[in-house]
Amino acid sequence: MANVSSLIDSITSCVSIFKCRLLHCKVVKNVSYRHGFIGDQLVGLYLRLGHEVCAEKLFDEMPERDLVSWNSLISGYSKRGYLGKCFEALSRMMRSEMCFRPNEVTFLSIISACVYGRSREEGQCVHGLVMKSGVLDEEVKVVNALINWYGKTGDLTSSCKLFEDSSVKNLVSWNTMILIHLLNGLAEEGLAYFSMSRRIGNTLDQAAFLAVLRVCEGIGVVKLAQGIHGLILLSGFNANKCIATGLLDLYAKLGRLEDSSTVFLEIKCPDSLAWTAMLAAYATHGYGKDAIKHFELMVHYGISPDHVTFTHLLSACSHAGLVEEGKHYFETMSKRYGIEPRLDHYSCMVDLMGRSGFLQEAYRLIKEMPMEASSGVWGALLGACRVYGNTQLGVKAAERLFELEPCDGRNYIMLSNIYSASGQWKDASRTRNLMKQKGLVRGKGCSYIEHGNKIHKFVVGDWSHPESEKIQKKLKEIRKKMKNELGYKSRTEFVLHDVDEDVKEEMINQHSEKIAMAFGLLMISQIETIIIRKNLRICGDCHETAKAISLIEKRRLVIRDSKRFHHFSQGSCSCRDYW
DNA sequence: TGGAGTGGGC
């Protein structure tokens, strides 16, 4: 039996198909499939390694198959995301000679596959089977899995009903409720579940804190994040690496890079994920050189970078215009670290070369990629074509994107803007009409700024805020100062509509980020940084205005747009006008 | 009984 137990250990830790086959031979030679249920484990291993044909062959060859054997097969399919195969196996299992009925483990695996596949009909069918089986009253894990599945497919009403009706709730149920509300855009409700979970006396665990940190990001209020940080300290969870990593990531996403760095420095022996999170923070904030230094230090301390580390490192190089460095790391990632570039890395490289004006080189890389280019890769090329006014290549990228993402309006807008920028107004209007015909609408630009424990939202030309008169007065004052002190002229080339120059100027002066900046100047004390979030990318004129404000008003501003952070101080931006 | 197993850091 010692032999079998060591074989089981080898199966558990096996990561190569070669070793797996060797182990399979050993089992065939020395023991039977039923010894220590080793056959079931081999089936699981083959599936884990992605060799489902071998798994199925072995499964059919096994002399005896009990419920656990079937569950091993179903669970293996589920982990690979093969929803159809899960159902096929379930049906075969129920029709088999022994007529096995699914138990809670079968349901958990199948529901997992439904979550992965975001599949509505199949999930409902499983819910029906679960109800029929009667496990719902006693198996909290199955209840939680169903709550999660309903939430992930957008049916919060059913999630809440299951949660309310269940008599077997546990901490996982509460944590799931927090997360699914957040995922459905209801961060405030997620926070309410977190508070209730505390109030009823649940002892919060790592997952609870990780969930609430994500909720904080969704709500976007720094004071709330600081409150949760306090709670983490009080609960003694600050020594937990996962939570500390989540916290540093949160501060970075809220524009507080210095706080991220403080949290990172307090982590004892940070692991690869913590190092990577800090690297990601430098990357999105545009501090390319700091990101590289951080990466070199990470390697120096013997921490192995993974494919995510390289995504952020390449993105840092791209955002900071460090072309040579980016190319160097793209090469070394496979040569020195044995990490083969994935789609994300190619997106970063196309972005890096495209932003620097090497459009043809970027296009060549796409053609030479060993895998099919994704929308991210083509999107990076399209963005670069927009910056450098390359209509011809832009059309090629856009056409591919229309195939890959037919329902994403941003690609149509981008192409239309490329046409507008080169004065091809007819083509621009044709593209916008095409977008309308498809029923796609353009997302409205809005900017958010925190003040007095509240997030204030502004849209273009917004007069809805009670302080609007003061805000507009401040905006006028800034414009006057910019004109008189810096000789600034509105960058109306950023208005891509075929209208008169004065109309263009009026449009650009009312952008949501400008209104938010004026509000920040009025409401936020001189010593504080003005932090603004924008859902779309910042426009060129607003970027210039933020630089001017930082100089004239002697203020520090941070603007997070849909892609990255911009830190404005003393008349310049951390992106060095390169974004 | 066991071997299969809900939420959860970059």
mmCIF file of N, CA and C in Angstrom, chain A residues 406-519:
data_model
loop_
_atom_site.group_PDB
_atom_site.id
_atom_site.type_symbol
_atom_site.label_atom_id
_atom_site.label_comp_id
_atom_site.label_asym_id
_atom_site.label_seq_id
_atom_site.Cartn_x
_atom_site.Cartn_y
_atom_site.Cartn_z
ATOM 1 N N PRO A 406 -18.212 42.974 -33.045
ATOM 2 C CA PRO A 406 -19.219 43.716 -33.812
ATOM 3 C C PRO A 406 -20.094 44.639 -32.955
ATOM 4 N N CYS A 407 -20.127 44.401 -31.657
ATOM 5 C CA CYS A 407 -21.024 45.201 -30.818
ATOM 6 C C CYS A 407 -20.298 46.280 -30.017
ATOM 7 N N ASP A 408 -19.013 46.501 -30.301
ATOM 8 C CA ASP A 408 -18.288 47.515 -29.541
ATOM 9 C C ASP A 408 -18.240 48.828 -30.324
ATOM 10 N N GLY A 409 -19.008 49.791 -29.851
ATOM 11 C CA GLY A 409 -19.114 51.078 -30.542
ATOM 12 C C GLY A 409 -17.807 51.859 -30.598
ATOM 13 N N ARG A 410 -16.892 51.568 -29.657
ATOM 14 C CA ARG A 410 -15.655 52.372 -29.571
ATOM 15 C C ARG A 410 -14.827 52.271 -30.850
ATOM 16 N N ASN A 411 -14.868 51.111 -31.497
ATOM 17 C CA ASN A 411 -14.083 50.933 -32.727
ATOM 18 C C ASN A 411 -14.611 51.820 -33.852
ATOM 19 N N TYR A 412 -15.951 51.943 -33.922
ATOM 20 C CA TYR A 412 -16.549 52.793 -34.948
ATOM 21 C C TYR A 412 -16.173 54.256 -34.691
ATOM 22 N N ILE A 413 -16.204 54.629 -33.392
ATOM 23 C CA ILE A 413 -15.880 56.014 -33.037
ATOM 24 C C ILE A 413 -14.429 56.316 -33.408
ATOM 25 N N MET A 414 -13.569 55.348 -33.082
ATOM 26 C CA MET A 414 -12.141 55.528 -33.352
ATOM 27 C C MET A 414 -11.908 55.714 -34.856
ATOM 28 N N LEU A 415 -12.541 54.871 -35.666
ATOM 29 C CA LEU A 415 -12.350 54.980 -37.121
ATOM 30 C C LEU A 415 -12.924 56.302 -37.623
ATOM 31 N N SER A 416 -14.096 56.644 -37.104
ATOM 32 C CA SER A 416 -14.716 57.901 -37.520
ATOM 33 C C SER A 416 -13.797 59.079 -37.173
ATOM 34 N N ASN A 417 -13.163 59.011 -36.008
ATOM 35 C CA ASN A 417 -12.237 60.069 -35.596
ATOM 36 C C ASN A 417 -11.009 60.120 -36.502
ATOM 37 N N ILE A 418 -10.554 58.961 -36.950
ATOM 38 C CA ILE A 418 -9.403 58.931 -37.862
ATOM 39 C C ILE A 418 -9.778 59.662 -39.160
ATOM 40 N N TYR A 419 -10.986 59.349 -39.670
ATOM 41 C CA TYR A 419 -11.452 60.018 -40.893
ATOM 42 C C TYR A 419 -11.587 61.529 -40.645
ATOM 43 N N SER A 420 -12.196 61.906 -39.506
ATOM 44 C CA SER A 420 -12.409 63.330 -39.209
ATOM 45 C C SER A 420 -11.089 64.079 -39.163
ATOM 46 N N ALA A 421 -10.105 63.463 -38.484
ATOM 47 C CA ALA A 421 -8.819 64.132 -38.302
ATOM 48 C C ALA A 421 -8.142 64.410 -39.638
ATOM 49 N N SER A 422 -8.452 63.575 -40.660
ATOM 50 C CA SER A 422 -7.819 63.835 -41.953
ATOM 51 C C SER A 422 -8.790 64.566 -42.885
ATOM 52 N N GLY A 423 -9.862 65.094 -42.292
ATOM 53 C CA GLY A 423 -10.804 65.911 -43.072
ATOM 54 C C GLY A 423 -11.746 65.100 -43.949
ATOM 55 N N GLN A 424 -11.763 63.767 -43.799
ATOM 56 C CA GLN A 424 -12.670 62.938 -44.622
ATOM 57 C C GLN A 424 -14.034 62.873 -43.926
ATOM 58 N N TRP A 425 -14.713 64.003 -43.907
ATOM 59 C CA TRP A 425 -15.953 64.110 -43.134
ATOM 60 C C TRP A 425 -17.027 63.139 -43.601
ATOM 61 N N LYS A 426 -17.080 62.894 -44.928
ATOM 62 C CA LYS A 426 -18.129 61.993 -45.441
ATOM 63 C C LYS A 426 -17.937 60.574 -44.908
ATOM 64 N N ASP A 427 -16.670 60.126 -44.959
ATOM 65 C CA ASP A 427 -16.383 58.772 -44.458
ATOM 66 C C ASP A 427 -16.664 58.684 -42.957
ATOM 67 N N ALA A 428 -16.324 59.796 -42.264
ATOM 68 C CA ALA A 428 -16.549 59.822 -40.812
ATOM 69 C C ALA A 428 -18.035 59.673 -40.523
ATOM 70 N N SER A 429 -18.825 60.422 -41.267
ATOM 71 C CA SER A 429 -20.265 60.393 -41.022
ATOM 72 C C SER A 429 -20.858 59.032 -41.423
ATOM 73 N N ARG A 430 -20.309 58.435 -42.513
ATOM 74 C CA ARG A 430 -20.766 57.097 -42.937
ATOM 75 C C ARG A 430 -20.504 56.071 -41.825
ATOM 76 N N THR A 431 -19.310 56.175 -41.200
ATOM 77 C CA THR A 431 -18.957 55.227 -40.124
ATOM 78 C C THR A 431 -19.899 55.385 -38.936
ATOM 79 N N ARG A 432 -20.202 56.661 -38.595
ATOM 80 C CA ARG A 432 -21.105 56.888 -37.458
ATOM 81 C C ARG A 432 -22.517 56.390 -37.761
ATOM 82 N N ASN A 433 -22.930 56.551 -39.037
ATOM 83 C CA ASN A 433 -24.260 56.059 -39.414
ATOM 84 C C ASN A 433 -24.336 54.544 -39.308
ATOM 85 N N LEU A 434 -23.224 53.901 -39.711
ATOM 86 C CA LEU A 434 -23.151 52.440 -39.644
ATOM 87 C C LEU A 434 -23.318 51.981 -38.188
ATOM 88 N N MET A 435 -22.683 52.743 -37.312
ATOM 89 C CA MET A 435 -22.748 52.439 -35.878
ATOM 90 C C MET A 435 -24.199 52.573 -35.382
ATOM 91 N N LYS A 436 -24.850 53.660 -35.830
ATOM 92 C CA LYS A 436 -26.247 53.887 -35.436
ATOM 93 C C LYS A 436 -27.144 52.759 -35.939
ATOM 94 N N GLN A 437 -26.906 52.367 -37.225
ATOM 95 C CA GLN A 437 -27.726 51.295 -37.818
ATOM 96 C C GLN A 437 -27.636 50.024 -36.987
ATOM 97 N N LYS A 438 -26.462 49.799 -36.420
ATOM 98 C CA LYS A 438 -26.271 48.578 -35.624
ATOM 99 C C LYS A 438 -26.842 48.743 -34.218
ATOM 100 N N GLY A 439 -27.394 49.927 -33.960
ATOM 101 C CA GLY A 439 -28.004 50.176 -32.651
ATOM 102 C C GLY A 439 -26.985 50.381 -31.543
ATOM 103 N N LEU A 440 -25.745 50.750 -31.927
ATOM 104 C CA LEU A 440 -24.708 50.961 -30.900
ATOM 105 C C LEU A 440 -24.696 52.439 -30.510
ATOM 106 N N VAL A 441 -24.555 52.686 -29.215
ATOM 107 C CA VAL A 441 -24.522 54.085 -28.775
ATOM 108 C C VAL A 441 -23.159 54.411 -28.187
ATOM 109 N N ARG A 442 -22.801 55.673 -28.306
ATOM 110 C CA ARG A 442 -21.516 56.111 -27.797
ATOM 111 C C ARG A 442 -21.635 56.331 -26.295
ATOM 112 N N GLY A 443 -20.692 55.775 -25.535
ATOM 113 C CA GLY A 443 -20.689 55.981 -24.090
ATOM 114 C C GLY A 443 -20.466 57.456 -23.794
ATOM 115 N N LYS A 444 -21.212 57.988 -22.822
ATOM 116 C CA LYS A 444 -21.062 59.409 -22.495
ATOM 117 C C LYS A 444 -19.850 59.605 -21.597
ATOM 118 N N GLY A 445 -19.081 60.629 -21.858
ATOM 119 C CA GLY A 445 -17.917 60.909 -21.017
ATOM 120 C C GLY A 445 -18.353 61.504 -19.695
ATOM 121 N N CYS A 446 -17.857 60.955 -18.593
ATOM 122 C CA CYS A 446 -18.120 61.614 -17.312
ATOM 123 C C CYS A 446 -16.881 61.559 -16.434
ATOM 124 N N SER A 447 -16.782 62.555 -15.571
ATOM 125 C CA SER A 447 -15.652 62.643 -14.645
ATOM 126 C C SER A 447 -16.176 62.632 -13.220
ATOM 127 N N TYR A 448 -15.376 62.014 -12.353
ATOM 128 C CA TYR A 448 -15.776 61.872 -10.949
ATOM 129 C C TYR A 448 -14.697 62.468 -10.053
ATOM 130 N N ILE A 449 -15.147 63.117 -8.983
ATOM 131 C CA ILE A 449 -14.179 63.667 -8.029
ATOM 132 C C ILE A 449 -14.753 63.528 -6.619
ATOM 133 N N GLU A 450 -13.904 63.171 -5.679
ATOM 134 C CA GLU A 450 -14.368 62.946 -4.303
ATOM 135 C C GLU A 450 -14.252 64.236 -3.498
ATOM 136 N N HIS A 451 -15.328 64.548 -2.751
ATOM 137 C CA HIS A 451 -15.265 65.673 -1.816
ATOM 138 C C HIS A 451 -16.324 65.470 -0.741
ATOM 139 N N GLY A 452 -15.934 65.671 0.508
ATOM 140 C CA GLY A 452 -16.890 65.542 1.610
ATOM 141 C C GLY A 452 -17.533 64.170 1.662
ATOM 142 N N ASN A 453 -16.734 63.111 1.591
ATOM 143 C CA ASN A 453 -17.221 61.720 1.654
ATOM 144 C C ASN A 453 -18.209 61.386 0.556
ATOM 145 N N LYS A 454 -18.168 62.125 -0.521
ATOM 146 C CA LYS A 454 -19.123 61.902 -1.605
ATOM 147 C C LYS A 454 -18.393 61.965 -2.934
ATOM 148 N N ILE A 455 -18.893 61.198 -3.893
ATOM 149 C CA ILE A 455 -18.332 61.295 -5.242
ATOM 150 C C ILE A 455 -19.230 62.230 -6.047
ATOM 151 N N HIS A 456 -18.630 63.252 -6.646
ATOM 152 C CA HIS A 456 -19.403 64.180 -7.475
ATOM 153 C C HIS A 456 -19.162 63.837 -8.932
ATOM 154 N N LYS A 457 -20.265 63.676 -9.677
ATOM 155 C CA LYS A 457 -20.145 63.259 -11.078
ATOM 156 C C LYS A 457 -20.488 64.428 -12.012
ATOM 157 N N PHE A 458 -19.667 64.601 -13.041
ATOM 158 C CA PHE A 458 -19.942 65.663 -14.015
ATOM 159 C C PHE A 458 -19.944 65.095 -15.419
ATOM 160 N N VAL A 459 -20.880 65.589 -16.247
ATOM 161 C CA VAL A 459 -20.868 65.231 -17.675
ATOM 162 C C VAL A 459 -20.554 66.503 -18.458
ATOM 163 N N VAL A 460 -20.444 66.384 -19.761
ATOM 164 C CA VAL A 460 -20.089 67.550 -20.568
ATOM 165 C C VAL A 460 -21.178 68.637 -20.426
ATOM 166 N N GLY A 461 -20.715 69.886 -20.240
ATOM 167 C CA GLY A 461 -21.637 71.023 -20.116
ATOM 168 C C GLY A 461 -22.573 70.903 -18.927
ATOM 169 N N ASP A 462 -22.087 70.313 -17.858
ATOM 170 C CA ASP A 462 -22.948 70.014 -16.708
ATOM 171 C C ASP A 462 -23.288 71.267 -15.878
ATOM 172 N N TRP A 463 -24.602 71.526 -15.740
ATOM 173 C CA TRP A 463 -25.049 72.644 -14.883
ATOM 174 C C TRP A 463 -25.913 72.107 -13.745
ATOM 175 N N SER A 464 -25.864 70.801 -13.535
ATOM 176 C CA SER A 464 -26.787 70.239 -12.546
ATOM 177 C C SER A 464 -26.276 70.356 -11.110
ATOM 178 N N HIS A 465 -24.981 70.592 -10.941
ATOM 179 C CA HIS A 465 -24.430 70.663 -9.587
ATOM 180 C C HIS A 465 -24.861 71.971 -8.905
ATOM 181 N N PRO A 466 -25.190 71.910 -7.590
ATOM 182 C CA PRO A 466 -25.617 73.130 -6.905
ATOM 183 C C PRO A 466 -24.576 74.257 -6.964
ATOM 184 N N GLU A 467 -23.306 73.898 -7.127
ATOM 185 C CA GLU A 467 -22.255 74.927 -7.158
ATOM 186 C C GLU A 467 -21.881 75.334 -8.590
ATOM 187 N N SER A 468 -22.776 75.028 -9.548
ATOM 188 C CA SER A 468 -22.432 75.235 -10.956
ATOM 189 C C SER A 468 -21.993 76.661 -11.292
ATOM 190 N N GLU A 469 -22.677 77.656 -10.710
ATOM 191 C CA GLU A 469 -22.321 79.051 -11.035
ATOM 192 C C GLU A 469 -20.875 79.323 -10.681
ATOM 193 N N LYS A 470 -20.507 78.894 -9.464
ATOM 194 C CA LYS A 470 -19.123 79.116 -8.993
ATOM 195 C C LYS A 470 -18.140 78.368 -9.888
ATOM 196 N N ILE A 471 -18.537 77.116 -10.267
ATOM 197 C CA ILE A 471 -17.656 76.278 -11.087
ATOM 198 C C ILE A 471 -17.406 76.967 -12.431
ATOM 199 N N GLN A 472 -18.478 77.462 -13.058
ATOM 200 C CA GLN A 472 -18.335 78.100 -14.369
ATOM 201 C C GLN A 472 -17.504 79.372 -14.270
ATOM 202 N N LYS A 473 -17.664 80.087 -13.150
ATOM 203 C CA LYS A 473 -16.882 81.322 -12.937
ATOM 204 C C LYS A 473 -15.395 80.958 -12.837
ATOM 205 N N LYS A 474 -15.136 79.885 -12.112
ATOM 206 C CA LYS A 474 -13.744 79.433 -11.929
ATOM 207 C C LYS A 474 -13.150 79.007 -13.275
ATOM 208 N N LEU A 475 -13.967 78.308 -14.069
ATOM 209 C CA LEU A 475 -13.502 77.859 -15.390
ATOM 210 C C LEU A 475 -13.098 79.056 -16.254
ATOM 211 N N LYS A 476 -13.936 80.092 -16.239
ATOM 212 C CA LYS A 476 -13.656 81.314 -17.020
ATOM 213 C C LYS A 476 -12.358 81.936 -16.548
ATOM 214 N N GLU A 477 -12.205 81.970 -15.214
ATOM 215 C CA GLU A 477 -11.018 82.596 -14.614
ATOM 216 C C GLU A 477 -9.745 81.841 -15.058
ATOM 217 N N ILE A 478 -9.840 80.489 -15.057
ATOM 218 C CA ILE A 478 -8.671 79.689 -15.464
ATOM 219 C C ILE A 478 -8.333 79.966 -16.927
ATOM 220 N N ARG A 479 -9.372 79.980 -17.749
ATOM 221 C CA ARG A 479 -9.140 80.213 -19.187
ATOM 222 C C ARG A 479 -8.453 81.543 -19.427
ATOM 223 N N LYS A 480 -8.907 82.555 -18.672
ATOM 224 C CA LYS A 480 -8.348 83.908 -18.822
ATOM 225 C C LYS A 480 -6.871 83.887 -18.424
ATOM 226 N N LYS A 481 -6.606 83.243 -17.281
ATOM 227 C CA LYS A 481 -5.219 83.189 -16.790
ATOM 228 C C LYS A 481 -4.332 82.446 -17.786
ATOM 229 N N MET A 482 -4.871 81.339 -18.323
ATOM 230 C CA MET A 482 -4.083 80.538 -19.270
ATOM 231 C C MET A 482 -3.736 81.367 -20.498
ATOM 232 N N LYS A 483 -4.694 82.183 -20.944
ATOM 233 C CA LYS A 483 -4.505 83.020 -22.126
ATOM 234 C C LYS A 483 -3.466 84.104 -21.819
ATOM 235 N N ASN A 484 -3.679 84.811 -20.680
ATOM 236 C CA ASN A 484 -2.820 85.960 -20.357
ATOM 237 C C ASN A 484 -1.431 85.547 -19.908
ATOM 238 N N GLU A 485 -1.359 84.519 -19.053
ATOM 239 C CA GLU A 485 -0.053 84.177 -18.474
ATOM 240 C C GLU A 485 0.749 83.221 -19.346
ATOM 241 N N LEU A 486 0.037 82.344 -20.079
ATOM 242 C CA LEU A 486 0.780 81.350 -20.867
ATOM 243 C C LEU A 486 0.560 81.496 -22.374
ATOM 244 N N GLY A 487 -0.285 82.457 -22.746
ATOM 245 C CA GLY A 487 -0.579 82.654 -24.174
ATOM 246 C C GLY A 487 -1.260 81.433 -24.776
ATOM 247 N N TYR A 488 -2.060 80.732 -23.956
ATOM 248 C CA TYR A 488 -2.657 79.468 -24.405
ATOM 249 C C TYR A 488 -3.819 79.682 -25.370
ATOM 250 N N LYS A 489 -3.831 78.881 -26.407
ATOM 251 C CA LYS A 489 -4.934 78.895 -27.369
ATOM 252 C C LYS A 489 -5.594 77.518 -27.323
ATOM 253 N N SER A 490 -6.916 77.497 -27.279
ATOM 254 C CA SER A 490 -7.607 76.198 -27.196
ATOM 255 C C SER A 490 -7.180 75.271 -28.319
ATOM 256 N N ARG A 491 -6.957 74.020 -27.982
ATOM 257 C CA ARG A 491 -6.516 73.047 -28.988
ATOM 258 C C ARG A 491 -7.747 72.463 -29.683
ATOM 259 N N THR A 492 -8.372 73.264 -30.524
ATOM 260 C CA THR A 492 -9.636 72.816 -31.126
ATOM 261 C C THR A 492 -9.456 71.680 -32.126
ATOM 262 N N GLU A 493 -8.206 71.350 -32.443
ATOM 263 C CA GLU A 493 -8.009 70.213 -33.358
ATOM 264 C C GLU A 493 -8.489 68.913 -32.705
ATOM 265 N N PHE A 494 -8.696 68.962 -31.385
ATOM 266 C CA PHE A 494 -9.177 67.766 -30.706
ATOM 267 C C PHE A 494 -10.699 67.613 -30.815
ATOM 268 N N VAL A 495 -11.376 68.665 -31.346
ATOM 269 C CA VAL A 495 -12.815 68.519 -31.552
ATOM 270 C C VAL A 495 -13.017 67.938 -32.937
ATOM 271 N N LEU A 496 -13.526 66.739 -32.982
ATOM 272 C CA LEU A 496 -13.611 66.062 -34.273
ATOM 273 C C LEU A 496 -15.009 66.156 -34.864
ATOM 274 N N HIS A 497 -15.542 67.364 -34.866
ATOM 275 C CA HIS A 497 -16.842 67.579 -35.498
ATOM 276 C C HIS A 497 -16.657 68.663 -36.536
ATOM 277 N N ASP A 498 -17.447 68.589 -37.588
ATOM 278 C CA ASP A 498 -17.343 69.556 -38.669
ATOM 279 C C ASP A 498 -18.168 70.795 -38.318
ATOM 280 N N VAL A 499 -17.645 71.599 -37.359
ATOM 281 C CA VAL A 499 -18.381 72.801 -36.933
ATOM 282 C C VAL A 499 -17.418 73.991 -36.906
ATOM 283 N N ASP A 500 -17.990 75.207 -36.734
ATOM 284 C CA ASP A 500 -17.141 76.404 -36.728
ATOM 285 C C ASP A 500 -16.189 76.416 -35.536
ATOM 286 N N GLU A 501 -15.126 77.217 -35.718
ATOM 287 C CA GLU A 501 -14.065 77.264 -34.717
ATOM 288 C C GLU A 501 -14.576 77.695 -33.329
ATOM 289 N N ASP A 502 -15.465 78.717 -33.280
ATOM 290 C CA ASP A 502 -15.932 79.191 -31.971
ATOM 291 C C ASP A 502 -16.824 78.145 -31.293
ATOM 292 N N VAL A 503 -17.565 77.410 -32.102
ATOM 293 C CA VAL A 503 -18.411 76.338 -31.536
ATOM 294 C C VAL A 503 -17.494 75.258 -30.952
ATOM 295 N N LYS A 504 -16.411 74.937 -31.719
ATOM 296 C CA LYS A 504 -15.447 73.940 -31.248
ATOM 297 C C LYS A 504 -14.889 74.366 -29.898
ATOM 298 N N GLU A 505 -14.550 75.656 -29.768
ATOM 299 C CA GLU A 505 -13.949 76.145 -28.531
ATOM 300 C C GLU A 505 -14.925 76.019 -27.363
ATOM 301 N N GLU A 506 -16.185 76.353 -27.639
ATOM 302 C CA GLU A 506 -17.192 76.278 -26.593
ATOM 303 C C GLU A 506 -17.391 74.814 -26.150
ATOM 304 N N MET A 507 -17.370 73.885 -27.158
ATOM 305 C CA MET A 507 -17.564 72.456 -26.839
ATOM 306 C C MET A 507 -16.443 71.952 -25.936
ATOM 307 N N ILE A 508 -15.224 72.311 -26.323
ATOM 308 C CA ILE A 508 -14.055 71.783 -25.622
ATOM 309 C C ILE A 508 -13.937 72.359 -24.203
ATOM 310 N N ASN A 509 -14.421 73.594 -24.039
ATOM 311 C CA ASN A 509 -14.309 74.227 -22.722
ATOM 312 C C ASN A 509 -15.265 73.641 -21.694
ATOM 313 N N GLN A 510 -16.231 72.878 -22.160
ATOM 314 C CA GLN A 510 -17.218 72.323 -21.236
ATOM 315 C C GLN A 510 -17.025 70.822 -21.001
ATOM 316 N N HIS A 511 -15.857 70.287 -21.362
ATOM 317 C CA HIS A 511 -15.603 68.858 -21.124
ATOM 318 C C HIS A 511 -15.713 68.543 -19.636
ATOM 319 N N SER A 512 -16.181 67.317 -19.342
ATOM 320 C CA SER A 512 -16.464 66.963 -17.944
ATOM 321 C C SER A 512 -15.217 67.064 -17.064
ATOM 322 N N GLU A 513 -14.042 66.710 -17.606
ATOM 323 C CA GLU A 513 -12.851 66.758 -16.758
ATOM 324 C C GLU A 513 -12.470 68.198 -16.400
ATOM 325 N N LYS A 514 -12.816 69.170 -17.295
ATOM 326 C CA LYS A 514 -12.520 70.579 -16.977
ATOM 327 C C LYS A 514 -13.435 71.052 -15.844
ATOM 328 N N ILE A 515 -14.706 70.658 -15.923
ATOM 329 C CA ILE A 515 -15.659 71.045 -14.878
ATOM 330 C C ILE A 515 -15.208 70.449 -13.538
ATOM 331 N N ALA A 516 -14.778 69.174 -13.586
ATOM 332 C CA ALA A 516 -14.308 68.513 -12.353
ATOM 333 C C ALA A 516 -13.058 69.213 -11.808
ATOM 334 N N MET A 517 -12.171 69.656 -12.710
ATOM 335 C CA MET A 517 -10.956 70.350 -12.250
ATOM 336 C C MET A 517 -11.320 71.656 -11.557
ATOM 337 N N ALA A 518 -12.243 72.407 -12.150
ATOM 338 C CA ALA A 518 -12.658 73.675 -11.556
ATOM 339 C C ALA A 518 -13.285 73.426 -10.186
ATOM 340 N N PHE A 519 -14.103 72.371 -10.100
ATOM 341 C CA PHE A 519 -14.741 72.002 -8.831
ATOM 342 C C PHE A 519 -13.657 71.675 -7.796
#
